Amino acid sequence: MILIRRRRRFICAGLLLAGLLWLTACGGADFEQPTATPLPTSSLPGLVTIEPRLCTLAKLPMLRVDEPQGDMLAWAPEEDTLAYLGPTTGSTWLVGTLMTVSAPDFAAPVELADYAAGHLTWSPQGSVLAFLSLRRSDGLYSVAVVTPQTGAVRDLFPGEAARTDEWSSEKAVRAWLNEQTLQVEVSCGLDCVQRMLATLPSGTLTPFGDLFQRPWDWWAYRLNSGPELPEEYQGLVAQVNWAPDGTRLVYVDARRDAWVLLVDQGEQFPLPTGGFLSVSETDWSASGAYLAVQAEDWLFIFGDCP
């Protein structure tokens, strides 16, 4: 009798254990919760890492280059329209197709010009876009302007006017003084640079100022300046680019990932560019509503998450 009772107890305990195992395996018992994906870590001290507050609105192919060639991203001054360099089939890494794409969906890129190499610079009112070009016919660099509304392109250094040194005659677009006057710089020899003014619509080129040595960042892209960051951050961030309203900035860390820092909140978050692509350039729109990022041969456009 005692043996039977023990056998019954053993059978009941076995059935109970089997039932619990079945419930766990089938999800009938809420014993486990999904594991949250950990956020990337940053080396900046004293900041809280949060979920990204900017989401990807568009991902477009972009020209990839080894070294900086001036601005390859440029937002129009009065519209949420981005100029950028797209890849060209069969071209080298030095030149691509000048394109624009506009908010809100950034879904219909428009081609403006071929053989564009960089230094994209809008006129103050956004009616004209200047850019560095590399002509296939003679291998010389030039500067051209395009009117996006009409598609008209004009070479400011036609023919032999582009030959300013014994080599490829590199040039740089510096700034528009007004809608008709563009300041450029041209190579005039070994470690020699000459400033020039290009006047539209005549196309007159006028040298001015003294000759100077080419600086190391002659072809670097432009960054929005802002307050100096704390000293302990100086060696940990690169290419700091402030948003127009001064409340946010984007920087590139040692892994070439891009982060957005919310200044007043002391918070930051990573930009989702794939996790393995090296970021080379960033640019805020004039309104601050959008952020363009080049990561190798891809263009990411970010905006507020819905």
GROMACS .gro file of C-alpha atoms in nm:
model
  306
    1MET     CA    1   0.000   0.000   0.000
    2ILE     CA    2   0.279   0.243   0.092
    3LEU     CA    3   0.462   0.158  -0.233
    4ILE     CA    4   0.147   0.232  -0.439
    5ARG     CA    5   0.103   0.570  -0.268
    6ARG     CA    6   0.467   0.660  -0.337
    7ARG     CA    7   0.429   0.555  -0.700
    8ARG     CA    8   0.114   0.774  -0.734
    9ARG     CA    9   0.300   1.073  -0.583
   10PHE     CA   10   0.588   1.019  -0.823
   11ILE     CA   11   0.354   1.004  -1.126
   12CYS     CA   12   0.170   1.325  -1.019
   13ALA     CA   13   0.497   1.510  -0.967
   14GLY     CA   14   0.620   1.398  -1.307
   15LEU     CA   15   0.300   1.513  -1.475
   16LEU     CA   16   0.322   1.853  -1.305
   17LEU     CA   17   0.685   1.902  -1.412
   18ALA     CA   18   0.605   1.801  -1.770
   19GLY     CA   19   0.317   2.048  -1.779
   20LEU     CA   20   0.538   2.333  -1.662
   21LEU     CA   21   0.801   2.251  -1.923
   22TRP     CA   22   0.533   2.242  -2.195
   23LEU     CA   23   0.396   2.583  -2.093
   24THR     CA   24   0.743   2.737  -2.097
   25ALA     CA   25   0.834   2.594  -2.436
   26CYS     CA   26   0.506   2.703  -2.596
   27GLY     CA   27   0.504   3.049  -2.445
   28GLY     CA   28   0.202   2.972  -2.230
   29ALA     CA   29   0.379   3.102  -1.920
   30ASP     CA   30   0.525   3.451  -1.921
   31PHE     CA   31   0.860   3.356  -1.771
   32GLU     CA   32   1.093   3.532  -2.021
   33GLN     CA   33   1.097   3.885  -2.169
   34PRO     CA   34   1.259   3.984  -2.502
   35THR     CA   35   1.615   4.110  -2.465
   36ALA     CA   36   1.648   4.476  -2.566
   37THR     CA   37   1.914   4.559  -2.826
   38PRO     CA   38   2.191   4.751  -2.648
   39LEU     CA   39   2.272   5.100  -2.775
   40PRO     CA   40   2.620   5.174  -2.909
   41THR     CA   41   2.862   5.325  -2.664
   42SER     CA   42   3.041   5.657  -2.699
   43SER     CA   43   3.369   5.760  -2.543
   44LEU     CA   44   3.245   6.110  -2.451
   45PRO     CA   45   3.226   6.140  -2.072
   46GLY     CA   46   2.922   6.272  -1.886
   47LEU     CA   47   2.667   6.219  -2.165
   48VAL     CA   48   2.363   5.992  -2.169
   49THR     CA   49   2.315   5.778  -2.481
   50ILE     CA   50   1.951   5.763  -2.593
   51GLU     CA   51   1.751   5.609  -2.875
   52PRO     CA   52   1.796   5.798  -3.205
   53ARG     CA   53   1.561   6.092  -3.250
   54LEU     CA   54   1.639   6.130  -3.619
   55CYS     CA   55   1.514   5.866  -3.862
   56THR     CA   56   1.629   5.780  -4.214
   57LEU     CA   57   1.411   5.951  -4.474
   58ALA     CA   58   1.617   5.855  -4.779
   59LYS     CA   59   1.921   5.650  -4.878
   60LEU     CA   60   2.069   5.732  -5.218
   61PRO     CA   61   2.384   5.627  -5.408
   62MET     CA   62   2.663   5.885  -5.389
   63LEU     CA   63   3.004   5.945  -5.540
   64ARG     CA   64   3.281   5.806  -5.322
   65VAL     CA   65   3.621   5.975  -5.309
   66ASP     CA   66   3.950   5.897  -5.135
   67GLU     CA   67   4.030   6.253  -5.029
   68PRO     CA   68   3.813   6.562  -4.964
   69GLN     CA   69   3.710   6.760  -5.271
   70GLY     CA   70   3.531   7.046  -5.101
   71ASP     CA   71   3.160   7.028  -5.019
   72MET     CA   72   2.992   6.732  -5.185
   73LEU     CA   73   2.672   6.807  -4.994
   74ALA     CA   74   2.508   7.149  -5.002
   75TRP     CA   75   2.158   7.253  -4.892
   76ALA     CA   76   1.991   7.543  -5.072
   77PRO     CA   77   1.979   7.854  -4.849
   78GLU     CA   78   1.602   7.909  -4.863
   79GLU     CA   79   1.458   7.567  -4.949
   80ASP     CA   80   1.492   7.210  -4.824
   81THR     CA   81   1.669   7.108  -5.145
   82LEU     CA   82   1.998   6.922  -5.127
   83ALA     CA   83   2.268   6.927  -5.395
   84TYR     CA   84   2.501   6.628  -5.398
   85LEU     CA   85   2.725   6.422  -5.626
   86GLY     CA   86   2.585   6.097  -5.753
   87PRO     CA   87   2.796   5.822  -5.912
   88THR     CA   88   2.836   5.809  -6.289
   89THR     CA   89   2.861   5.477  -6.469
   90GLY     CA   90   3.213   5.428  -6.599
   91SER     CA   91   3.354   5.739  -6.429
   92THR     CA   92   3.645   5.759  -6.190
   93TRP     CA   93   3.612   5.828  -5.818
   94LEU     CA   94   3.702   6.193  -5.890
   95VAL     CA   95   3.388   6.300  -6.076
   96GLY     CA   96   3.018   6.228  -6.070
   97THR     CA   97   2.680   6.372  -6.161
   98LEU     CA   98   2.560   6.689  -5.990
   99MET     CA   99   2.210   6.618  -5.858
  100THR     CA  100   1.944   6.773  -5.637
  101VAL     CA  101   1.671   6.614  -5.429
  102SER     CA  102   1.398   6.787  -5.229
  103ALA     CA  103   1.179   6.745  -4.922
  104PRO     CA  104   0.955   6.602  -4.800
  105ASP     CA  105   1.021   6.252  -4.936
  106PHE     CA  106   1.353   6.305  -5.123
  107ALA     CA  107   1.234   6.048  -5.373
  108ALA     CA  108   1.297   6.210  -5.714
  109PRO     CA  109   1.661   6.312  -5.773
  110VAL     CA  110   1.718   6.559  -6.059
  111GLU     CA  111   2.038   6.553  -6.269
  112LEU     CA  112   2.192   6.895  -6.333
  113ALA     CA  113   2.544   6.845  -6.474
  114ASP     CA  114   2.812   6.587  -6.555
  115TYR     CA  115   3.182   6.580  -6.458
  116ALA     CA  116   3.118   6.749  -6.123
  117ALA     CA  117   3.398   6.704  -5.867
  118GLY     CA  118   3.289   6.896  -5.557
  119HIS     CA  119   3.297   7.243  -5.395
  120LEU     CA  120   2.918   7.275  -5.425
  121THR     CA  121   2.824   7.633  -5.333
  122TRP     CA  122   2.481   7.796  -5.361
  123SER     CA  123   2.438   8.166  -5.432
  124PRO     CA  124   2.282   8.365  -5.142
  125GLN     CA  125   1.928   8.338  -5.280
  126GLY     CA  126   1.971   7.987  -5.419
  127SER     CA  127   1.921   8.085  -5.783
  128VAL     CA  128   2.262   7.955  -5.900
  129LEU     CA  129   2.484   7.667  -5.790
  130ALA     CA  130   2.862   7.676  -5.843
  131PHE     CA  131   3.076   7.361  -5.851
  132LEU     CA  132   3.422   7.230  -5.929
  133SER     CA  133   3.438   7.031  -6.251
  134LEU     CA  134   3.700   6.807  -6.411
  135ARG     CA  135   3.682   6.817  -6.787
  136ARG     CA  136   3.730   6.488  -6.966
  137SER     CA  137   3.845   6.659  -7.287
  138ASP     CA  138   4.171   6.801  -7.148
  139GLY     CA  139   4.193   6.674  -6.788
  140LEU     CA  140   4.179   7.026  -6.645
  141TYR     CA  141   3.983   7.140  -6.343
  142SER     CA  142   3.740   7.425  -6.395
  143VAL     CA  143   3.457   7.600  -6.213
  144ALA     CA  144   3.107   7.597  -6.355
  145VAL     CA  145   2.768   7.735  -6.252
  146VAL     CA  146   2.424   7.588  -6.313
  147THR     CA  147   2.081   7.743  -6.285
  148PRO     CA  148   1.858   7.468  -6.142
  149GLN     CA  149   1.533   7.621  -6.268
  150THR     CA  150   1.646   7.612  -6.632
  151GLY     CA  151   1.923   7.353  -6.625
  152ALA     CA  152   2.162   7.594  -6.801
  153VAL     CA  153   2.531   7.520  -6.726
  154ARG     CA  154   2.818   7.763  -6.786
  155ASP     CA  155   3.192   7.695  -6.765
  156LEU     CA  156   3.364   7.997  -6.608
  157PHE     CA  157   3.707   7.888  -6.738
  158PRO     CA  158   3.634   7.789  -7.100
  159GLY     CA  159   3.905   7.644  -7.319
  160GLU     CA  160   4.263   7.736  -7.231
  161ALA     CA  161   4.145   7.979  -6.961
  162ALA     CA  162   4.129   7.675  -6.732
  163ARG     CA  163   4.503   7.608  -6.769
  164THR     CA  164   4.643   7.795  -6.469
  165ASP     CA  165   4.944   7.574  -6.396
  166GLU     CA  166   5.151   7.302  -6.565
  167TRP     CA  167   4.943   7.018  -6.421
  168SER     CA  168   4.569   6.970  -6.377
  169SER     CA  169   4.508   7.333  -6.271
  170GLU     CA  170   4.315   7.261  -5.952
  171LYS     CA  171   4.064   7.519  -5.834
  172ALA     CA  172   3.839   7.589  -5.535
  173VAL     CA  173   3.507   7.769  -5.493
  174ARG     CA  174   3.522   8.002  -5.195
  175ALA     CA  175   3.204   8.211  -5.166
  176TRP     CA  176   2.938   8.411  -5.343
  177LEU     CA  177   2.963   8.782  -5.265
  178ASN     CA  178   2.617   8.835  -5.419
  179GLU     CA  179   2.402   8.668  -5.684
  180GLN     CA  180   2.639   8.778  -5.964
  181THR     CA  181   2.988   8.766  -5.809
  182LEU     CA  182   3.171   8.447  -5.715
  183GLN     CA  183   3.509   8.425  -5.541
  184VAL     CA  184   3.727   8.136  -5.655
  185GLU     CA  185   4.089   8.031  -5.607
  186VAL     CA  186   4.311   7.873  -5.871
  187SER     CA  187   4.642   7.691  -5.862
  188CYS     CA  188   4.909   7.909  -6.023
  189GLY     CA  189   5.204   7.675  -5.986
  190LEU     CA  190   5.380   7.460  -5.730
  191ASP     CA  191   5.234   7.559  -5.390
  192CYS     CA  192   5.090   7.878  -5.541
  193VAL     CA  193   4.727   7.996  -5.524
  194GLN     CA  194   4.567   8.303  -5.684
  195ARG     CA  195   4.231   8.454  -5.581
  196MET     CA  196   3.992   8.557  -5.858
  197LEU     CA  197   3.646   8.709  -5.892
  198ALA     CA  198   3.406   8.570  -6.152
  199THR     CA  199   3.134   8.815  -6.253
  200LEU     CA  200   2.803   8.704  -6.406
  201PRO     CA  201   2.649   8.723  -6.656
  202SER     CA  202   2.958   8.851  -6.840
  203GLY     CA  203   3.186   8.575  -6.708
  204THR     CA  204   3.471   8.820  -6.650
  205LEU     CA  205   3.758   8.680  -6.441
  206THR     CA  206   3.953   8.931  -6.233
  207PRO     CA  207   4.260   8.835  -6.021
  208PHE     CA  208   4.289   9.010  -5.685
  209GLY     CA  209   4.503   8.997  -5.372
  210ASP     CA  210   4.848   8.851  -5.322
  211LEU     CA  211   4.955   8.503  -5.418
  212PHE     CA  212   4.965   8.260  -5.126
  213GLN     CA  213   5.071   7.906  -5.045
  214ARG     CA  214   4.812   7.634  -5.070
  215PRO     CA  215   4.689   7.547  -4.718
  216TRP     CA  216   4.654   7.184  -4.610
  217ASP     CA  217   4.272   7.214  -4.587
  218TRP     CA  218   4.224   7.389  -4.923
  219TRP     CA  219   3.977   7.120  -5.034
  220ALA     CA  220   3.822   7.045  -4.696
  221TYR     CA  221   3.446   7.074  -4.668
  222ARG     CA  222   3.289   7.352  -4.464
  223LEU     CA  223   3.155   7.313  -4.111
  224ASN     CA  224   2.915   7.529  -3.911
  225SER     CA  225   3.109   7.670  -3.618
  226GLY     CA  226   2.978   7.704  -3.263
  227PRO     CA  227   3.092   7.724  -2.901
  228GLU     CA  228   3.413   7.541  -2.821
  229LEU     CA  229   3.358   7.198  -2.670
  230PRO     CA  230   3.504   7.104  -2.329
  231GLU     CA  231   3.873   7.019  -2.335
  232GLU     CA  232   3.813   6.655  -2.242
  233TYR     CA  233   3.615   6.613  -2.567
  234GLN     CA  234   3.874   6.766  -2.800
  235GLY     CA  235   4.066   6.448  -2.877
  236LEU     CA  236   3.754   6.231  -2.904
  237VAL     CA  237   3.550   6.411  -3.171
  238ALA     CA  238   3.616   6.519  -3.529
  239GLN     CA  239   3.433   6.726  -3.789
  240VAL     CA  240   3.204   6.895  -3.537
  241ASN     CA  241   2.915   7.050  -3.731
  242TRP     CA  242   2.662   7.267  -3.544
  243ALA     CA  243   2.294   7.288  -3.637
  244PRO     CA  244   2.177   7.637  -3.738
  245ASP     CA  245   1.988   7.694  -3.410
  246GLY     CA  246   2.288   7.595  -3.196
  247THR     CA  247   2.097   7.337  -2.991
  248ARG     CA  248   2.247   7.031  -3.160
  249LEU     CA  249   2.568   6.926  -3.327
  250VAL     CA  250   2.684   6.625  -3.521
  251TYR     CA  251   3.033   6.481  -3.486
  252VAL     CA  252   3.233   6.183  -3.610
  253ASP     CA  253   3.403   5.955  -3.360
  254ALA     CA  254   3.722   5.748  -3.389
  255ARG     CA  255   3.529   5.463  -3.554
  256ARG     CA  256   3.399   5.706  -3.819
  257ASP     CA  257   3.043   5.676  -3.686
  258ALA     CA  258   2.828   5.989  -3.669
  259TRP     CA  259   2.661   6.103  -3.346
  260VAL     CA  260   2.417   6.384  -3.271
  261LEU     CA  261   2.465   6.566  -2.941
  262LEU     CA  262   2.174   6.750  -2.777
  263VAL     CA  263   2.359   7.030  -2.605
  264ASP     CA  264   2.110   7.147  -2.340
  265GLN     CA  265   1.998   6.797  -2.240
  266GLY     CA  266   2.347   6.644  -2.219
  267GLU     CA  267   2.226   6.355  -2.434
  268GLN     CA  268   2.348   6.200  -2.757
  269PHE     CA  269   2.247   5.931  -3.003
  270PRO     CA  270   2.411   5.752  -3.298
  271LEU     CA  271   2.293   5.797  -3.654
  272PRO     CA  272   2.194   5.465  -3.815
  273THR     CA  273   2.428   5.451  -4.116
  274GLY     CA  274   2.468   5.075  -4.123
  275GLY     CA  275   2.724   5.032  -3.848
  276PHE     CA  276   3.013   4.954  -4.082
  277LEU     CA  277   3.025   5.252  -4.324
  278SER     CA  278   3.276   5.530  -4.256
  279VAL     CA  279   3.116   5.875  -4.239
  280SER     CA  280   3.306   6.147  -4.427
  281GLU     CA  281   3.075   6.452  -4.451
  282THR     CA  282   2.767   6.596  -4.281
  283ASP     CA  283   2.549   6.896  -4.361
  284TRP     CA  284   2.245   7.049  -4.184
  285SER     CA  285   1.968   7.207  -4.389
  286ALA     CA  286   1.918   7.582  -4.345
  287SER     CA  287   1.599   7.516  -4.148
  288GLY     CA  288   1.772   7.258  -3.929
  289ALA     CA  289   1.493   7.011  -4.005
  290TYR     CA  290   1.715   6.773  -4.205
  291LEU     CA  291   2.065   6.633  -4.179
  292ALA     CA  292   2.253   6.489  -4.478
  293VAL     CA  293   2.536   6.241  -4.418
  294GLN     CA  294   2.777   6.082  -4.662
  295ALA     CA  295   2.897   5.737  -4.557
  296GLU     CA  296   3.129   5.599  -4.825
  297ASP     CA  297   2.918   5.554  -5.140
  298TRP     CA  298   2.582   5.626  -4.975
  299LEU     CA  299   2.391   5.941  -4.892
  300PHE     CA  300   2.163   5.930  -4.588
  301ILE     CA  301   1.905   6.201  -4.523
  302PHE     CA  302   1.768   6.217  -4.169
  303GLY     CA  303   1.469   6.398  -4.024
  304ASP     CA  304   1.258   6.391  -3.710
  305CYS     CA  305   1.119   6.048  -3.629
  306PRO     CA  306   0.737   6.017  -3.663
   0.00000   0.00000   0.00000
